[in-house]
mmCIF file of C-alpha atoms in Angstrom:
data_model
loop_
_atom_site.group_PDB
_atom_site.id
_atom_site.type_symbol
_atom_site.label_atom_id
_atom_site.label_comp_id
_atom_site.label_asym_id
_atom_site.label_seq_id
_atom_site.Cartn_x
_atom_site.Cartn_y
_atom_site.Cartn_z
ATOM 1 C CA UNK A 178 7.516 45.013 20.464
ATOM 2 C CA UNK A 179 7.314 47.780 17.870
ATOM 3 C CA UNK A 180 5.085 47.667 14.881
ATOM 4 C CA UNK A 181 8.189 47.639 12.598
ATOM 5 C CA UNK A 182 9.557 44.204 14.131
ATOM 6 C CA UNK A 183 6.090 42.443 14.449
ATOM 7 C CA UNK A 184 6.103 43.107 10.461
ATOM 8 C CA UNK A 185 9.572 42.242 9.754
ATOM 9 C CA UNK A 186 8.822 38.730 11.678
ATOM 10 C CA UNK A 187 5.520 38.111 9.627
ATOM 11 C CA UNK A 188 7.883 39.126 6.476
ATOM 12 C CA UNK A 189 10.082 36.215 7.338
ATOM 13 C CA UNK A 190 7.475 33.565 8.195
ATOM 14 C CA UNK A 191 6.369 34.429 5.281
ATOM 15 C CA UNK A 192 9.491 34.011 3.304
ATOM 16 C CA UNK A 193 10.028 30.370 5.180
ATOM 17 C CA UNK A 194 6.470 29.179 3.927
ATOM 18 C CA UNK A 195 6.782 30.761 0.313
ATOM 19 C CA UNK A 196 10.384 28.502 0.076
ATOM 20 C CA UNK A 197 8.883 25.264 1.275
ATOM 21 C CA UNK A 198 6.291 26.022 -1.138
ATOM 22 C CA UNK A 199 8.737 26.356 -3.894
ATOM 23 C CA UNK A 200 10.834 23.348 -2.562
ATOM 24 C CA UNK A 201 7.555 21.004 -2.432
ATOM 25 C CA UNK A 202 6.531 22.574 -5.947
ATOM 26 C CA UNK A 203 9.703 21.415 -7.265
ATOM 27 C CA UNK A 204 8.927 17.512 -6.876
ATOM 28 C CA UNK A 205 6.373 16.103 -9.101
ATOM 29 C CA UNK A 206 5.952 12.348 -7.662
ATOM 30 C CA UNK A 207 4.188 11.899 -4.634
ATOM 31 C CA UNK A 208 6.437 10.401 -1.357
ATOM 32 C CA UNK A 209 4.672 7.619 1.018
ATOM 33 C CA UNK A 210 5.928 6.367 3.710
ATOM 34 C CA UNK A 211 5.598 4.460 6.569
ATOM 35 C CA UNK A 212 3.296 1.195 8.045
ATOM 36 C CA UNK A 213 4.385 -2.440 6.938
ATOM 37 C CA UNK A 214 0.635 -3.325 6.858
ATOM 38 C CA UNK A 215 -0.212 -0.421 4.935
ATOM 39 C CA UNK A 216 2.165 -0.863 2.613
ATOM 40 C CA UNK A 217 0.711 -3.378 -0.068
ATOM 41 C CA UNK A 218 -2.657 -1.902 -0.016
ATOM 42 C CA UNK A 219 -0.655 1.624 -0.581
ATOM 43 C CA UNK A 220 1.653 -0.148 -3.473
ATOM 44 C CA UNK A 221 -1.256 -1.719 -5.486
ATOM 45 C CA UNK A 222 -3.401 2.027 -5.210
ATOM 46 C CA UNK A 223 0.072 3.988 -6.147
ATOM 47 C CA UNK A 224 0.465 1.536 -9.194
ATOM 48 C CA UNK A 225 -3.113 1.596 -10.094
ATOM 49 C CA UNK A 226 -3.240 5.765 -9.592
ATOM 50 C CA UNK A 227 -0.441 5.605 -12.120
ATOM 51 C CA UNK A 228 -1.964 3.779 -14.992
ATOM 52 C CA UNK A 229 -5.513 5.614 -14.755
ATOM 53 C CA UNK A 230 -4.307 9.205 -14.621
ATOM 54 C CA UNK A 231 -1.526 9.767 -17.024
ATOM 55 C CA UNK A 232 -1.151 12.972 -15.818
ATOM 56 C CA UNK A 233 0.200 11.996 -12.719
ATOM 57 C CA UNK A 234 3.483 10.199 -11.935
ATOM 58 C CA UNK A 235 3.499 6.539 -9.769
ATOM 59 C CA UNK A 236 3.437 7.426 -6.576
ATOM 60 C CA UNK A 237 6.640 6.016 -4.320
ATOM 61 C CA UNK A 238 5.391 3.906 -1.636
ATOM 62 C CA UNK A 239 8.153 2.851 1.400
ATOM 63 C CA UNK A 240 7.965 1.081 4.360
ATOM 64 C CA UNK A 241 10.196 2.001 7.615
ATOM 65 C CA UNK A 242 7.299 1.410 10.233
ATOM 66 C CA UNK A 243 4.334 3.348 11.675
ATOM 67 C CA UNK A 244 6.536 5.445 13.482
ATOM 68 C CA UNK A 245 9.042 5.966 11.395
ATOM 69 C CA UNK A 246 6.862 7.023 8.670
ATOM 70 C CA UNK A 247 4.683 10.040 11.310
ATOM 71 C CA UNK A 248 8.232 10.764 12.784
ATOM 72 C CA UNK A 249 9.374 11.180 8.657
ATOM 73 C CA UNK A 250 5.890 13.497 8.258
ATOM 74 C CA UNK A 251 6.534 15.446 10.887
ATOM 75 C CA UNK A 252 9.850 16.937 9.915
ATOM 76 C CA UNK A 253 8.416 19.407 8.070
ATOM 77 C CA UNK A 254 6.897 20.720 5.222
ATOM 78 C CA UNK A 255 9.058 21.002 1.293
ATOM 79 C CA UNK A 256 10.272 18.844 -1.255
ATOM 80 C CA UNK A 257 12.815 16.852 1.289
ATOM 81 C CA UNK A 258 10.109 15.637 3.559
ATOM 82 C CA UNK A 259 7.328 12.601 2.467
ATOM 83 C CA UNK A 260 3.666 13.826 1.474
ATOM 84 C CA UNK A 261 2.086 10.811 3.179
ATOM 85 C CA UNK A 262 2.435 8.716 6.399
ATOM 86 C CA UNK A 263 0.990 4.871 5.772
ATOM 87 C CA UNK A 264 0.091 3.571 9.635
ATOM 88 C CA UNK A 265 -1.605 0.824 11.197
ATOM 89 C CA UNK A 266 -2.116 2.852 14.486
ATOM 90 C CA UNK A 267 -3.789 6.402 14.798
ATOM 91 C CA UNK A 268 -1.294 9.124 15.157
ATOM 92 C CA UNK A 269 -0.167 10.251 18.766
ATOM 93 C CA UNK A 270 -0.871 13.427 20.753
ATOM 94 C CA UNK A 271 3.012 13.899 20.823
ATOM 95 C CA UNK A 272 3.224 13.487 16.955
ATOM 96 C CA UNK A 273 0.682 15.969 16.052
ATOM 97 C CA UNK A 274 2.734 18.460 18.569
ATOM 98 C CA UNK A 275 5.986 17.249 16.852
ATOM 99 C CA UNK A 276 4.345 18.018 13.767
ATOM 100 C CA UNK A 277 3.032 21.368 14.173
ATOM 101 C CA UNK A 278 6.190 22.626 16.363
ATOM 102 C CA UNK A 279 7.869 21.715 12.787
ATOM 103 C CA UNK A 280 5.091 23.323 10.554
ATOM 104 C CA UNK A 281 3.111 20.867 9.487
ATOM 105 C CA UNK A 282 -0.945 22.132 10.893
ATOM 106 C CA UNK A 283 -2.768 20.719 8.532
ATOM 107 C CA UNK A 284 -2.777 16.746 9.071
ATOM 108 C CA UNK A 285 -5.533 14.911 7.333
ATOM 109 C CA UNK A 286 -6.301 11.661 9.151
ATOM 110 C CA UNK A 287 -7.203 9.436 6.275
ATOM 111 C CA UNK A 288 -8.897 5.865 7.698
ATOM 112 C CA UNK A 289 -8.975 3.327 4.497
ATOM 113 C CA UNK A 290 -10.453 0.051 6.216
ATOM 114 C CA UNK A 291 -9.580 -2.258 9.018
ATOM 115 C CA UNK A 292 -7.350 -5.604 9.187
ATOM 116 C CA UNK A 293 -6.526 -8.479 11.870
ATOM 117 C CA UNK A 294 -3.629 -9.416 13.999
ATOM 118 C CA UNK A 295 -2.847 -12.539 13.868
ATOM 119 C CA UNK A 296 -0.653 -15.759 15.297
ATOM 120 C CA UNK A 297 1.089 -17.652 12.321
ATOM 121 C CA UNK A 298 3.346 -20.751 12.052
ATOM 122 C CA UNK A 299 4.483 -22.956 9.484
ATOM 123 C CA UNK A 300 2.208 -24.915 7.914
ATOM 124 C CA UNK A 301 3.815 -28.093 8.982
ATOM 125 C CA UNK A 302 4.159 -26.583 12.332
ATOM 126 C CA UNK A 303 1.749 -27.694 15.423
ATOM 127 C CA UNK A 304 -1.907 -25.822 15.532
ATOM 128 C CA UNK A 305 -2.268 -22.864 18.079
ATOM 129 C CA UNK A 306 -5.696 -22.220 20.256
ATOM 130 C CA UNK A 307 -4.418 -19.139 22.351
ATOM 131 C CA UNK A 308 -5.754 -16.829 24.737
ATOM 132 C CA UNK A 309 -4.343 -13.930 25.744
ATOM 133 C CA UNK A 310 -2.829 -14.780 28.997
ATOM 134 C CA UNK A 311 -1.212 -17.522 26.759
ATOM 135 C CA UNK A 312 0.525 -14.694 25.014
ATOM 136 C CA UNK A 313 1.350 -12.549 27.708
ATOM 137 C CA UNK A 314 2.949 -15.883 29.750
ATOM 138 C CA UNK A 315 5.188 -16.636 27.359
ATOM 139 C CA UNK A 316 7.023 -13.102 26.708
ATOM 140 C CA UNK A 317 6.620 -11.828 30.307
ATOM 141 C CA UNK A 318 9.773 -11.186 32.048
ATOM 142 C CA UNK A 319 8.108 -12.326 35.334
ATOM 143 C CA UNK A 320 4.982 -14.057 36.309
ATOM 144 C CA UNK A 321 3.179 -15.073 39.229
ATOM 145 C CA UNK A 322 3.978 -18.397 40.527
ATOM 146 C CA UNK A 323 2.427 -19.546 43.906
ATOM 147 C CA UNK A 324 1.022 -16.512 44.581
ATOM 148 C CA UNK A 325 5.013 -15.026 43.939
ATOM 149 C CA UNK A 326 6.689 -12.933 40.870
ATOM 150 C CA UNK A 327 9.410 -15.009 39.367
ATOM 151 C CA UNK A 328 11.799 -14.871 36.290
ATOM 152 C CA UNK A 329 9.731 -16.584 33.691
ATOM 153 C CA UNK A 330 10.190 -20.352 33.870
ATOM 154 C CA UNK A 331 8.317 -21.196 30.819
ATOM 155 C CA UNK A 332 10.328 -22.569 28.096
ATOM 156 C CA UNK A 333 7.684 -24.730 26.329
ATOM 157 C CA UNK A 334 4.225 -23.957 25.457
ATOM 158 C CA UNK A 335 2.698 -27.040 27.273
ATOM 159 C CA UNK A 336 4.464 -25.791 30.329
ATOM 160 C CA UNK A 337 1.973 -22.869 30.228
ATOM 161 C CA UNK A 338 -1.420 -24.947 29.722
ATOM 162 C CA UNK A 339 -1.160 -28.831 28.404
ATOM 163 C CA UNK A 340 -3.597 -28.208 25.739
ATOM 164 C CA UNK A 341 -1.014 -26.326 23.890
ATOM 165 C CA UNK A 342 1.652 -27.851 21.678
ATOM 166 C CA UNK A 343 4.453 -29.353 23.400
ATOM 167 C CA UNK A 344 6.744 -27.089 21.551
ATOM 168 C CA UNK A 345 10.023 -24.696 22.337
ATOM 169 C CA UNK A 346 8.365 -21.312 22.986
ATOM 170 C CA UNK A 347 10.114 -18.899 20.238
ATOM 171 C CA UNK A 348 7.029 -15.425 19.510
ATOM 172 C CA UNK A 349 8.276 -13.371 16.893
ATOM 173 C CA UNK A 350 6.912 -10.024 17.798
ATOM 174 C CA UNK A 351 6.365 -6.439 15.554
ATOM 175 C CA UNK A 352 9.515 -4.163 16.791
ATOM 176 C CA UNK A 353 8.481 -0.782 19.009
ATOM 177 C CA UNK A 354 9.109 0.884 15.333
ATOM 178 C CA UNK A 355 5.433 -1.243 14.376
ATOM 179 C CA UNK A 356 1.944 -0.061 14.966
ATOM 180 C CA UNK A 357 1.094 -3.714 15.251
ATOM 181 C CA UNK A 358 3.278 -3.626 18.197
ATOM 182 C CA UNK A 359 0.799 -1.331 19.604
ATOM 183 C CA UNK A 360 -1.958 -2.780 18.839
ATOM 184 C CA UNK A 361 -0.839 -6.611 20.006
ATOM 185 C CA UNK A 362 0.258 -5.435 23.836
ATOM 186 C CA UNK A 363 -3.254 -3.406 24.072
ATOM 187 C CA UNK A 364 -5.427 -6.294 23.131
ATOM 188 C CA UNK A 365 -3.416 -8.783 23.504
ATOM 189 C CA UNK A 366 -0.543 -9.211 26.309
ATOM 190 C CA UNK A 367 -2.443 -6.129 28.520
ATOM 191 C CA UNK A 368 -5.906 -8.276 28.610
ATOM 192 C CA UNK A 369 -4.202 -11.262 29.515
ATOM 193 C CA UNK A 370 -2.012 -10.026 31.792
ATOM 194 C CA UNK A 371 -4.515 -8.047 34.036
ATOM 195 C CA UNK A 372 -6.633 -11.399 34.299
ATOM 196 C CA UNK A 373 -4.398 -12.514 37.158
ATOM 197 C CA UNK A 374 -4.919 -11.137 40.229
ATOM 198 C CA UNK A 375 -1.574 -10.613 41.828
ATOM 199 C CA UNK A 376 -1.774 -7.793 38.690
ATOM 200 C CA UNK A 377 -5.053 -6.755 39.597
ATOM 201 C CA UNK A 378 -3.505 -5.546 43.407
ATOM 202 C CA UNK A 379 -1.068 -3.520 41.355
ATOM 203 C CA UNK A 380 -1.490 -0.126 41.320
ATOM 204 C CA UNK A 381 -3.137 1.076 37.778
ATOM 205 C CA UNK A 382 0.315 3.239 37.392
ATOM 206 C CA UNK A 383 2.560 -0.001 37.736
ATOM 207 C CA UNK A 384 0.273 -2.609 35.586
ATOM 208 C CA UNK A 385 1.123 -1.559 32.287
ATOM 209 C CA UNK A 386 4.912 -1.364 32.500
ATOM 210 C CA UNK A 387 4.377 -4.954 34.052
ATOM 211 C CA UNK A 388 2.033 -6.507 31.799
ATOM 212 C CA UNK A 389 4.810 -5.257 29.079
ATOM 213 C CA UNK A 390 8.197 -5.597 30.471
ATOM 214 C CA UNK A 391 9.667 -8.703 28.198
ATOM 215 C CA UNK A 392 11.899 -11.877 28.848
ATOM 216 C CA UNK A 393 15.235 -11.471 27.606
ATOM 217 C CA UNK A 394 16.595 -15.337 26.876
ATOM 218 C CA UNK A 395 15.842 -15.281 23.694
ATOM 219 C CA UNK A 396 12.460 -16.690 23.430
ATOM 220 C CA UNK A 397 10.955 -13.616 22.094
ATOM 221 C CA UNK A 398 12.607 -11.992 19.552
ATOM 222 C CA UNK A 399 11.366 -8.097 18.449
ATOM 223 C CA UNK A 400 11.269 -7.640 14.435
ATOM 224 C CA UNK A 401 12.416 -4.601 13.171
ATOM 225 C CA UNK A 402 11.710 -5.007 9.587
ATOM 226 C CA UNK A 403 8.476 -5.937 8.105
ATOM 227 C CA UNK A 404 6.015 -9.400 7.680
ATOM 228 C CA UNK A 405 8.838 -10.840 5.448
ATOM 229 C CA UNK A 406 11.267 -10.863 7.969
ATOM 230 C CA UNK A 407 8.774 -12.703 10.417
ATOM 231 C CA UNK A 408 7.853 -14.969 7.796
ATOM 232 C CA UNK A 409 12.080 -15.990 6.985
ATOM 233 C CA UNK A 410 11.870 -16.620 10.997
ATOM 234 C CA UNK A 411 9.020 -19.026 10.872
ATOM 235 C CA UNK A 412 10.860 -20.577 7.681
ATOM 236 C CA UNK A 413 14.201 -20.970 9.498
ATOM 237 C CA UNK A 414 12.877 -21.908 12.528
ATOM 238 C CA UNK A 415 9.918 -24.548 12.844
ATOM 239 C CA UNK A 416 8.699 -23.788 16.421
ATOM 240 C CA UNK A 417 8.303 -19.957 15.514
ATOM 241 C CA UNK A 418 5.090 -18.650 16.305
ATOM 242 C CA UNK A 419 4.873 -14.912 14.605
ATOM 243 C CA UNK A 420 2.750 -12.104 14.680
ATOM 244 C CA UNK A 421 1.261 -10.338 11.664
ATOM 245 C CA UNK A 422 -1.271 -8.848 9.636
ATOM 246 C CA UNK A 423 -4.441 -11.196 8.574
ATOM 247 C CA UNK A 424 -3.168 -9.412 5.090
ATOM 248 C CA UNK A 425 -0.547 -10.290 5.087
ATOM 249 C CA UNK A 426 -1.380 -14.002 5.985
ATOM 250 C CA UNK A 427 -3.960 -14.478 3.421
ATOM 251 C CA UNK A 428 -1.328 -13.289 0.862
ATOM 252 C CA UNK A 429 0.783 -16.209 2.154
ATOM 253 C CA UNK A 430 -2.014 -18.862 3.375
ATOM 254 C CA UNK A 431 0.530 -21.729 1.314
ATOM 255 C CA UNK A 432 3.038 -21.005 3.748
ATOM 256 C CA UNK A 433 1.478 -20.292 7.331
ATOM 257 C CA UNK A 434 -1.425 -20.935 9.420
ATOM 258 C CA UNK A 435 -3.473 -19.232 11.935
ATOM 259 C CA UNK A 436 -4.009 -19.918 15.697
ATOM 260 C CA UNK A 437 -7.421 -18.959 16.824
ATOM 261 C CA UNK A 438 -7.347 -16.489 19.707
ATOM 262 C CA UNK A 439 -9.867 -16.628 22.379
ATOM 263 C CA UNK A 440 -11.741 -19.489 20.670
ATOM 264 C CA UNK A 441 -12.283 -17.573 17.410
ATOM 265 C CA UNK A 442 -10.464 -18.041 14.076
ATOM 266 C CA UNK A 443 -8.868 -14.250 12.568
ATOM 267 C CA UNK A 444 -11.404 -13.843 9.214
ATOM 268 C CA UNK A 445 -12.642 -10.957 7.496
ATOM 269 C CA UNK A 446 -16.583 -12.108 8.581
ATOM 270 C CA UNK A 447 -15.238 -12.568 12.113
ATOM 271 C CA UNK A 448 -13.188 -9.207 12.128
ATOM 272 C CA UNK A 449 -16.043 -7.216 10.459
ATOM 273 C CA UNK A 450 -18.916 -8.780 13.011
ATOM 274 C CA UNK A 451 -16.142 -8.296 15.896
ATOM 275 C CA UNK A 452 -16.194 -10.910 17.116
ATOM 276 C CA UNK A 453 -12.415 -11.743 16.777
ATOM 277 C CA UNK A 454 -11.139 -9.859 19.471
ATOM 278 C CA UNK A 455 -7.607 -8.308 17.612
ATOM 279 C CA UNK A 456 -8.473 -5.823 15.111
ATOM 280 C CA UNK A 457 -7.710 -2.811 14.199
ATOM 281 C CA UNK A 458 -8.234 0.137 11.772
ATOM 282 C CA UNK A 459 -5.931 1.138 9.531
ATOM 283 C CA UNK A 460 -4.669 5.048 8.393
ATOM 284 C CA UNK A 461 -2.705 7.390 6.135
ATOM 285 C CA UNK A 462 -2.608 10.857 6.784
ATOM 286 C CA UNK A 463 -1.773 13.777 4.074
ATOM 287 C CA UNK A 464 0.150 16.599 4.358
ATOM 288 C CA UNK A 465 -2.956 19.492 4.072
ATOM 289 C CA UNK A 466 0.423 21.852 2.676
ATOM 290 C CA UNK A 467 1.358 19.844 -0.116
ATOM 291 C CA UNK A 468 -2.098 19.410 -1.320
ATOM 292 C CA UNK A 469 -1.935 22.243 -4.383
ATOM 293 C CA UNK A 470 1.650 21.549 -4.552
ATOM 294 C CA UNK A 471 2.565 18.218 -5.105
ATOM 295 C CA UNK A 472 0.793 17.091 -8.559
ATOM 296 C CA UNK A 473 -2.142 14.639 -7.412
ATOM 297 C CA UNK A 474 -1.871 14.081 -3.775
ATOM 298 C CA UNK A 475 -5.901 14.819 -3.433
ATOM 299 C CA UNK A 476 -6.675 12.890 -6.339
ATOM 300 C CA UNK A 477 -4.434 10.321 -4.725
ATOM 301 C CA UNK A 478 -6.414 10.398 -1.898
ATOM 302 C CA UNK A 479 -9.762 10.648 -3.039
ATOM 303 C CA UNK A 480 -8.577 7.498 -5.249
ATOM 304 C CA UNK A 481 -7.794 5.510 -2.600
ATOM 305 C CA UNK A 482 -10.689 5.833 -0.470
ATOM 306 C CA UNK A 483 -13.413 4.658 -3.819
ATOM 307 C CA UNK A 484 -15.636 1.927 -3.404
ATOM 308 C CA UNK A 485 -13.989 1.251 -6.904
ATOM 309 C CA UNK A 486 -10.524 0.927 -5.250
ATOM 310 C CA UNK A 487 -10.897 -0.216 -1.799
ATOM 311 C CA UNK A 488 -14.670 -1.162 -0.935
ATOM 312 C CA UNK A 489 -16.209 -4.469 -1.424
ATOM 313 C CA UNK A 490 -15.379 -6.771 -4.182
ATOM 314 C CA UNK A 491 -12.649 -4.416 -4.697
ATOM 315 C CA UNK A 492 -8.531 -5.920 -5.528
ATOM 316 C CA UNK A 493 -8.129 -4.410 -1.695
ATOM 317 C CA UNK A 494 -10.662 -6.532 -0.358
ATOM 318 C CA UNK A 495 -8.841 -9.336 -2.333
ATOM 319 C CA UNK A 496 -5.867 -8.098 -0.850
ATOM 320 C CA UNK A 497 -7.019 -8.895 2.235
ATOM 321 C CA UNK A 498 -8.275 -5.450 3.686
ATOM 322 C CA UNK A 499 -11.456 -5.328 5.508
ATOM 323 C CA UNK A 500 -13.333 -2.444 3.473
ATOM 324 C CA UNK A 501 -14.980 0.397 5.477
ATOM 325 C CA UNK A 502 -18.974 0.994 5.527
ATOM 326 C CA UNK A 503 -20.372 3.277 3.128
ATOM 327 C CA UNK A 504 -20.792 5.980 5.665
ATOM 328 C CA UNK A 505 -17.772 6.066 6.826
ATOM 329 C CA UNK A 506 -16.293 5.990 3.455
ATOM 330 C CA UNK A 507 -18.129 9.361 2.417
ATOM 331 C CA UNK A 508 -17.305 10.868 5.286
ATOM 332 C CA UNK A 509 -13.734 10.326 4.818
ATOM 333 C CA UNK A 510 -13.976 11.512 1.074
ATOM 334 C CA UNK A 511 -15.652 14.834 2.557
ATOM 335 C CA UNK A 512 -12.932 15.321 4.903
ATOM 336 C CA UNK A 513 -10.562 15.305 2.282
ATOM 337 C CA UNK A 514 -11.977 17.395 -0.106
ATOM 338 C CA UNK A 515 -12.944 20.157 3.135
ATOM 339 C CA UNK A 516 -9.115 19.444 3.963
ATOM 340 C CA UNK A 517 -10.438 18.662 7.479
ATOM 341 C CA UNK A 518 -7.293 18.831 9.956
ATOM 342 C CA UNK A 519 -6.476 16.620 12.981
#
């Protein structure tokens, strides 16, 4: 390859980056995206970012899903593609490739506290003590029954151990689209499941995609949209047991009520000590090329991550998020400001 070519192709990367620049410059209001369980800690910050820096417009928060929001990030960098990806999961290795193979190198993993998973029904509804191979028995598409694998049998919860409610079996579970979904088969269905041992002979290749593969009579039903939607199931239907965020609960603890899993009620004193066994941390991550560009998506950032705005005694913690140590808080604030990359 001549000399004269290898400039002419650095002359038009050049030109590509220099018009996403432009593109990104163009937009003035900063573009969020993504996690359901993110999204009302990211809506009170973006209204909060507003009103103490006038500078700045509100940031526009949206919802669509952990996924959807990193698959949204990762399209590329301009004006047409969101600054921010809200997610209740850490980002895959086949995102950040997706990402970079469109542009975007600089992703800044942003951690802002941790939450719970939790089992709700209605409060009028029966009360829950589960364990996890509870869980994973009543969504499996087969289970082991005298020492065979059968269709699933189980169509009430008593059927399954009789200190459970005698009750229809009906789990509202996160959609693929959800981190929580992620989260809830890993520490969840997955622990359960591999206490049997007719799993345990399986071969470590073959126990995952059986631990996972789900009944399909209708007594789980996958949730595409967010908590809401979960929550009109549970109204609609009074033997709905549904999974979401301890957030999201608290913001709704006259409607629904808890199960305990494992023994051990979902609370932030029990989530921050560990005890409760489903937690999880939750993320945004920033577009490193916008920052410069977009008017305030550091400050945004840097926002976000103050004691002030999401430590203790903070309207987060109120808002049910589980606030990160002081540690780890300045180490995210350093990462931001050093535009440390994933």
């Amino acid at each position: 390859m001549t000399l004269q070519t290898l400039s002419k192709i650095a002359l038009a990367a050049s030109l590509v980056v220099g018009i996403n620049t432009a593109q990104a410059a163009s937009r003035d209001t900063i573009q969020i995206a993504g996690s359901s369980t993110v999204l009302p800690f990211s809506s009170i910050v973006a209204e909060e970012f507003g009103q103490s820096f006038a500078q700045f417009r509100t940031p526009v928060v949206g919802s669509g899903g952990s996924s959807g929001g990193l698959r949204q990030f990762c399209q590329g960098v301009g004006a047409n593609t969101i600054d921010i990806a809200n997610s209740s999961r850490k980002i895959r290795s086949s995102e950040i490739s997706a990402c970079h193979s469109n542009g975007v190198k600089q992703i800044i993993e942003v951690k802002i506290g941790y939450d719970g998973i939790v089992f709700a029904s209605r409060n009028d509804a029966a009360i829950f003590a589960l364990q996890p191979l509870h869980v994973f028995l009543a969504q499996a598409a087969k289970v082991p029954v005298n020492g065979k694998m059968i269709a699933n049998p189980y169509s009430r919860w008593s059927q399954i151990d009789k200190a459970l409610p005698d009750q229809e079996i009906l789990l509202a579970i996160p959609g693929s689209n959800h981190g929580t979904r992620e989260v809830y088969e890993e520490k969840v269905v997955l622990p359960g499941c591999k206490t049997l041992p007719i799993v345990k002979a399986l071969a470590k290749s073959e126990q995952k995609s059986f631990c996972t593969a789900m009944r399909t009579d209708g007594k789980v039903v996958e949730i595409a949209g967010d908590y809401t939607e979960t929550l009109a199931r549970l109204t609609a239907q009074k033997d709905a047991l549904g999974v979401f965020g301890l957030s999201f609960y608290e913001a709704n603890r006259d409607r629904i009520k808890v199960a305990t899993v494992s023994g051990v009620e979902p609370n932030l004193e029990s989530i921050l000590s560990g005890e409760y066994p489903v937690s999880r941390p939750l993320y945004f991550y920033i577009k490193g090329e916008h920052i410069g560009i977009i008017p305030g998506l550091e400050e945004f950032a840097q926002y976000f991550v103050s004691d002030a705005v999401s430590g203790f005694d903070s309207q987060l913690e109120q808002a049910g998020l589980i606030p990160l140590s002081e540690e780890e808080r300045s180490t995210i604030s350093r990462n931001i400001r050093q535009k440390v990359a994933l």
